[in-house]
Amino acid sequence: MFPSDVSLRDDPLSDPFGERLRPAICMSRQVLGARFRFESDSIAFLELVEAAYGSLPAQRFPGLSPEFHIELRVVPREAAADVTEPPPVRMQGGRGLLCGVVDASNYMVLAPAQRRGLIVVSEDMLAFRYHVRYELLEFAVFLLAPRVLNLVPLHGACIGRDGLGVLLLGPSGAGKSTLTLQGLVDGMDLLAEDSVFAHPESLLATGVPNFLHVKEDTLRFVDDPAVREWIRKSPVIHRRSGVAKYEADLRERDASCAKAPLRLAATVFVSGESAHGPDDLLAPVPWEFVAPMLSADQPYASGHAGWDRFVQRIRRGGVYRLRRAPHPRDAIRAVGGLLDRARPAG
């Protein structure tokens, strides 16, 4: 896929910070409505970029397409004891810089105003492909793009059709991934399964529809044996919470991934509480409870500029509580009804 590795190492006495290092390979990908240019002399690191962002639809916001530059460096192997997973990333920031630190040889430094970033990992850290990709590489993109495009970063999922989307919120374990999978099976478009980024005024939302993370017990609801087989053949990742999930690559199948940002037509809080019947499945959230529920569910996003306007706009579209149905197909039908109501007449 790439030419052979080229290692550029300058004299540490004349260049102690490695500023003269010139990565030999460049890769450009359209992500979250922006153009990201990744530069590195490590094939292994660039393969993680391809794993994260290769063959994705090039979602763009009207009139906006900023460019970002991220340098990816690999430093010599650390002489350390064997570990089953690296330490968690510690976040720091100040004076326009954002940092994520694992240890002295594994970290990222981001300068959103300059649209630049640096990610450094040691050779042994590259063995933890999921952690490097998810906790450093993807995290850097998720921090840079929203701050320049003025997007509200949301922890949630989004599915839809015909250019409209439903934002799925709720705590971990409530069933957002199960609903997302059922939505895909039923022909809906997937915008994002875990992180959604919305413009507070237009409510246009973008995401990265690359992977679907599904627990084994979710597969009992999947009627299609080909879908079950596809998921069970996928790698298993272990969250830091201890939960194990299949990481199914949506690009391996003809999955319906949103080709452009979706306009959020409704918001649904997914609840683990079981519904007593069909009429108890989906209920509107009273107007006065919407703002506090959103802030409690999205503590990070609620501190961002544009949050108040986002809440105002979300209220107008409608905010609902979705209780657990006997089968997620019933819940998806209720969600689809919200999209039908939001579609312009004629």
C-alpha positions as CSV (number, residue, x, y, z in Angstrom):
1,M,0.0,0.0,0.0
2,F,2.9,2.3,0.8
3,P,6.5,2.6,-0.2
4,S,9.1,1.1,2.2
5,D,9.6,2.8,5.6
6,V,12.0,5.7,5.6
7,S,13.5,6.6,8.9
8,L,14.8,10.2,9.1
9,R,17.0,10.8,12.2
10,D,19.0,14.0,12.6
11,D,21.9,14.5,14.9
12,P,20.3,15.0,18.4
13,L,22.9,17.5,19.4
14,S,22.2,19.8,16.5
15,D,18.4,19.2,16.5
16,P,17.4,18.2,20.0
17,F,13.6,18.7,19.3
18,G,13.6,16.9,16.0
19,E,12.4,20.0,14.2
20,R,14.2,19.2,11.1
21,L,12.5,15.9,10.7
22,R,10.7,15.8,7.4
23,P,8.2,13.0,7.1
24,A,8.5,11.2,3.8
25,I,4.9,10.1,3.3
26,C,1.7,12.3,3.2
27,M,-1.9,11.1,3.3
28,S,-4.9,13.3,2.9
29,R,-8.4,12.3,4.1
30,Q,-11.8,14.2,4.3
31,V,-13.1,13.8,7.9
32,L,-15.9,15.7,9.8
33,G,-16.3,18.3,7.0
34,A,-12.5,19.1,7.0
35,R,-9.4,18.0,5.1
36,F,-6.8,16.3,7.2
37,R,-3.2,15.9,6.0
38,F,-1.3,13.3,7.9
39,E,2.5,13.2,7.6
40,S,4.8,10.4,8.8
41,D,7.8,8.3,8.0
42,S,6.1,5.2,9.6
43,I,4.0,2.9,7.4
44,A,2.5,1.3,10.5
45,F,1.2,4.6,11.8
46,L,-0.2,5.6,8.4
47,E,-1.9,2.2,8.2
48,L,-3.9,3.2,11.3
49,V,-5.0,6.4,9.5
50,E,-6.2,4.2,6.7
51,A,-8.0,1.9,9.1
52,A,-9.8,4.8,10.7
53,Y,-10.6,7.0,7.6
54,G,-10.0,5.0,4.4
55,S,-13.0,4.6,2.0
56,L,-15.3,6.9,4.0
57,P,-17.9,9.2,2.4
58,A,-16.4,12.7,2.1
59,Q,-18.9,14.6,4.2
60,R,-18.7,18.4,3.7
61,F,-20.5,21.4,5.2
62,P,-21.8,24.0,2.6
63,G,-19.0,26.6,2.0
64,L,-16.6,25.1,4.6
65,S,-13.6,22.9,4.2
66,P,-10.7,23.9,6.4
67,E,-7.4,22.0,6.2
68,F,-5.5,20.5,9.2
69,H,-2.0,19.1,9.4
70,I,-1.1,16.3,11.8
71,E,2.4,14.9,12.1
72,L,2.7,11.3,13.3
73,R,6.1,10.3,14.8
74,V,7.4,7.0,16.0
75,V,10.2,7.0,18.6
76,P,12.5,4.1,19.7
77,R,11.0,1.3,21.6
78,E,10.6,1.7,25.4
79,A,12.3,-0.8,27.7
80,A,9.3,-1.5,29.9
81,A,7.6,-4.4,31.6
82,D,4.9,-6.3,29.6
83,V,1.5,-4.8,29.9
84,T,-1.9,-5.9,28.6
85,E,-2.9,-2.3,27.8
86,P,-1.3,1.1,28.0
87,P,-2.1,3.6,30.7
88,P,-5.1,5.9,30.0
89,V,-4.6,9.2,28.3
90,R,-4.4,12.2,30.7
91,M,-5.7,15.4,29.3
92,Q,-4.2,18.8,29.8
93,G,-4.5,22.2,28.2
94,G,-3.8,25.9,28.3
95,R,-2.8,28.9,26.2
96,G,-4.4,27.5,23.1
97,L,-2.8,24.1,23.3
98,L,-4.5,20.7,24.0
99,C,-2.5,17.8,25.2
100,G,-3.1,14.1,25.8
101,V,-0.4,12.3,27.7
102,V,0.1,8.6,28.1
103,D,3.7,8.7,29.2
104,A,7.0,10.5,28.2
105,S,7.1,8.7,24.8
106,N,3.4,8.6,23.9
107,Y,1.4,11.8,23.7
108,M,-0.3,14.3,21.4
109,V,-0.1,18.1,21.3
110,L,-2.7,20.1,19.4
111,A,-2.9,23.7,18.4
112,P,-6.5,24.3,17.1
113,A,-5.9,27.9,16.1
114,Q,-3.0,26.9,13.9
115,R,-4.9,23.8,12.7
116,R,-1.9,21.6,13.5
117,G,-1.1,18.6,15.7
118,L,1.7,16.3,16.7
119,I,1.2,12.7,17.8
120,V,4.2,10.8,19.1
121,V,4.1,7.0,20.0
122,S,6.9,4.6,20.8
123,E,7.5,1.5,18.6
124,D,6.1,-0.9,21.2
125,M,3.0,1.3,21.6
126,L,2.1,0.5,18.0
127,A,1.3,-3.0,19.1
128,F,-1.8,-1.6,20.8
129,R,-3.4,-0.6,17.5
130,Y,-6.9,0.0,18.9
131,H,-5.7,2.3,21.7
132,V,-3.4,4.3,19.4
133,R,-6.1,4.7,16.8
134,Y,-9.0,5.4,19.1
135,E,-7.4,7.3,22.0
136,L,-4.8,9.3,20.2
137,L,-5.4,9.5,16.4
138,E,-9.2,9.7,16.3
139,F,-9.3,11.7,19.5
140,A,-7.0,14.4,17.9
141,V,-9.3,14.7,14.9
142,F,-12.4,14.9,17.2
143,L,-10.8,17.8,19.1
144,L,-9.4,19.8,16.2
145,A,-12.3,19.9,13.6
146,P,-15.1,20.9,16.0
147,R,-13.2,23.8,17.4
148,V,-12.5,25.3,14.0
149,L,-15.9,24.5,12.5
150,N,-17.7,25.6,15.6
151,L,-19.4,22.3,16.1
152,V,-21.0,20.9,19.3
153,P,-19.3,17.6,20.2
154,L,-21.9,15.1,21.4
155,H,-21.5,11.6,22.8
156,G,-24.2,9.7,21.0
157,A,-25.3,8.0,17.8
158,C,-27.2,9.3,14.8
159,I,-29.2,7.4,12.2
160,G,-31.5,8.7,9.5
161,R,-32.7,8.8,5.9
162,D,-33.4,11.3,3.1
163,G,-31.0,13.9,4.6
164,L,-32.7,13.9,8.1
165,G,-31.3,12.4,11.2
166,V,-32.3,11.4,14.7
167,L,-29.8,12.0,17.5
168,L,-29.7,9.1,20.0
169,L,-28.5,10.0,23.5
170,G,-28.3,8.1,26.7
171,P,-25.9,6.4,29.2
172,S,-23.6,3.6,28.2
173,G,-25.5,0.3,28.1
174,A,-28.9,1.9,27.4
175,G,-28.9,0.3,23.9
176,K,-27.8,3.0,21.4
177,S,-25.5,0.6,19.5
178,T,-28.3,-2.0,19.4
179,L,-30.7,0.6,17.9
180,T,-28.0,1.7,15.5
181,L,-27.5,-1.9,14.3
182,Q,-31.2,-2.4,13.9
183,G,-31.5,0.8,12.0
184,L,-28.8,-0.4,9.5
185,V,-30.5,-3.7,9.1
186,D,-33.8,-1.9,8.3
187,G,-32.1,0.3,5.7
188,M,-31.4,3.5,7.5
189,D,-28.3,5.6,7.0
190,L,-25.6,5.6,9.7
191,L,-24.0,9.0,10.4
192,A,-22.1,8.0,13.6
193,E,-22.3,5.3,16.3
194,D,-20.4,7.0,19.2
195,S,-19.6,10.7,18.5
196,V,-21.8,13.2,16.7
197,F,-20.8,16.8,15.8
198,A,-23.6,19.3,15.2
199,H,-23.7,22.9,13.9
200,P,-25.7,24.8,16.6
201,E,-27.6,27.0,14.1
202,S,-28.3,24.7,11.1
203,L,-28.4,21.5,13.1
204,L,-26.4,19.8,10.4
205,A,-24.5,17.0,12.0
206,T,-21.5,15.0,10.9
207,G,-19.6,11.9,12.2
208,V,-17.3,9.1,11.2
209,P,-19.3,6.0,10.1
210,N,-16.3,3.6,10.2
211,F,-17.0,1.0,12.9
212,L,-20.0,-0.5,14.7
213,H,-19.4,-1.8,18.3
214,V,-21.7,-4.6,19.3
215,K,-21.9,-6.8,22.3
216,E,-22.4,-10.6,21.8
217,D,-25.9,-10.5,23.5
218,T,-27.1,-8.0,21.0
219,L,-26.8,-10.6,18.2
220,R,-29.9,-12.5,19.5
221,F,-32.0,-9.7,17.9
222,V,-30.3,-10.0,14.5
223,D,-32.5,-12.2,12.2
224,D,-30.2,-12.1,9.2
225,P,-27.6,-14.9,9.5
226,A,-25.2,-13.1,7.1
227,V,-25.2,-10.0,9.4
228,R,-24.5,-12.2,12.4
229,E,-21.7,-14.0,10.7
230,W,-20.1,-10.7,9.6
231,I,-20.2,-9.3,13.1
232,R,-18.9,-12.5,14.7
233,K,-15.9,-12.5,12.3
234,S,-14.9,-9.0,13.4
235,P,-12.1,-8.3,15.9
236,V,-13.1,-8.0,19.6
237,I,-12.0,-4.9,21.4
238,H,-12.0,-4.3,25.1
239,R,-13.1,-1.0,26.5
240,R,-11.3,0.4,29.5
241,S,-14.6,-0.2,31.4
242,G,-14.0,-4.0,30.9
243,V,-16.8,-4.4,28.3
244,A,-15.9,-6.5,25.3
245,K,-17.4,-5.7,21.9
246,Y,-17.1,-6.7,18.3
247,E,-15.7,-4.0,16.2
248,A,-17.4,-4.5,12.9
249,D,-16.0,-2.5,10.0
250,L,-18.9,-1.0,8.1
251,R,-16.8,-0.5,5.0
252,E,-16.5,-4.3,4.6
253,R,-20.2,-4.5,3.7
254,D,-22.4,-2.4,1.5
255,A,-23.6,-0.6,4.7
256,S,-25.7,2.5,4.3
257,C,-23.4,5.3,5.6
258,A,-24.5,8.9,5.3
259,K,-22.9,10.5,2.3
260,A,-23.4,14.1,3.6
261,P,-24.2,15.7,6.9
262,L,-27.7,15.0,8.2
263,R,-30.0,17.7,9.6
264,L,-31.1,16.7,13.1
265,A,-34.9,16.4,13.0
266,A,-35.4,14.9,16.5
267,T,-33.6,13.9,19.6
268,V,-34.2,10.6,21.5
269,F,-33.0,9.7,25.0
270,V,-32.6,5.9,25.0
271,S,-33.7,4.4,28.3
272,G,-32.9,1.0,29.7
273,E,-36.4,1.0,31.3
274,S,-38.8,-1.5,29.6
275,A,-41.9,-0.2,28.0
276,H,-45.3,-1.5,29.3
277,G,-46.7,-1.6,25.8
278,P,-46.6,0.0,22.4
279,D,-48.2,3.2,23.6
280,D,-45.6,3.5,26.3
281,L,-42.6,3.2,24.0
282,L,-42.0,6.8,22.8
283,A,-43.0,9.8,24.8
284,P,-42.1,13.5,24.4
285,V,-40.0,15.1,27.1
286,P,-41.7,18.2,28.6
287,W,-40.2,21.4,27.4
288,E,-38.9,22.5,30.8
289,F,-36.9,19.3,31.3
290,V,-35.1,19.3,27.9
291,A,-32.3,21.7,28.8
292,P,-31.3,20.1,32.2
293,M,-31.5,16.6,30.6
294,L,-29.3,17.6,27.7
295,S,-26.7,19.3,30.1
296,A,-26.7,16.3,32.4
297,D,-26.2,13.8,29.5
298,Q,-23.6,16.0,27.7
299,P,-21.4,17.7,30.4
300,Y,-18.5,18.2,28.0
301,A,-20.6,19.7,25.1
302,S,-22.5,21.9,27.4
303,G,-19.4,24.0,28.1
304,H,-18.9,24.8,24.4
305,A,-19.8,28.0,22.6
306,G,-23.0,27.6,20.8
307,W,-24.5,25.2,23.3
308,D,-27.4,27.4,24.3
309,R,-28.4,28.0,20.7
310,F,-28.1,24.2,20.0
311,V,-30.5,23.5,22.9
312,Q,-33.0,26.0,21.6
313,R,-32.9,24.5,18.1
314,I,-33.1,20.9,19.4
315,R,-36.2,21.8,21.4
316,R,-38.0,22.9,18.3
317,G,-37.4,19.6,16.6
318,G,-38.7,17.6,19.5
319,V,-37.0,15.7,22.3
320,Y,-38.3,12.2,23.3
321,R,-37.7,9.4,25.7
322,L,-37.6,5.9,24.2
323,R,-38.1,3.0,26.5
324,R,-36.9,-0.5,25.7
325,A,-39.1,-2.6,23.4
326,P,-39.3,-6.4,23.3
327,H,-37.4,-6.2,20.0
328,P,-35.3,-3.2,18.8
329,R,-37.2,-3.4,15.5
330,D,-40.2,-1.9,17.3
331,A,-38.1,0.9,18.7
332,I,-36.7,1.6,15.2
333,R,-40.2,1.9,13.8
334,A,-41.0,4.5,16.4
335,V,-37.8,6.4,15.5
336,G,-38.6,6.2,11.8
337,G,-42.0,7.7,12.6
338,L,-40.2,10.8,13.9
339,L,-38.4,11.1,10.6
340,D,-41.6,10.7,8.6
341,R,-43.2,13.5,10.6
342,A,-40.2,15.8,10.0
343,R,-40.2,15.3,6.2
344,P,-41.6,18.2,4.3
345,A,-45.1,17.6,2.8
346,G,-45.1,16.7,-0.9
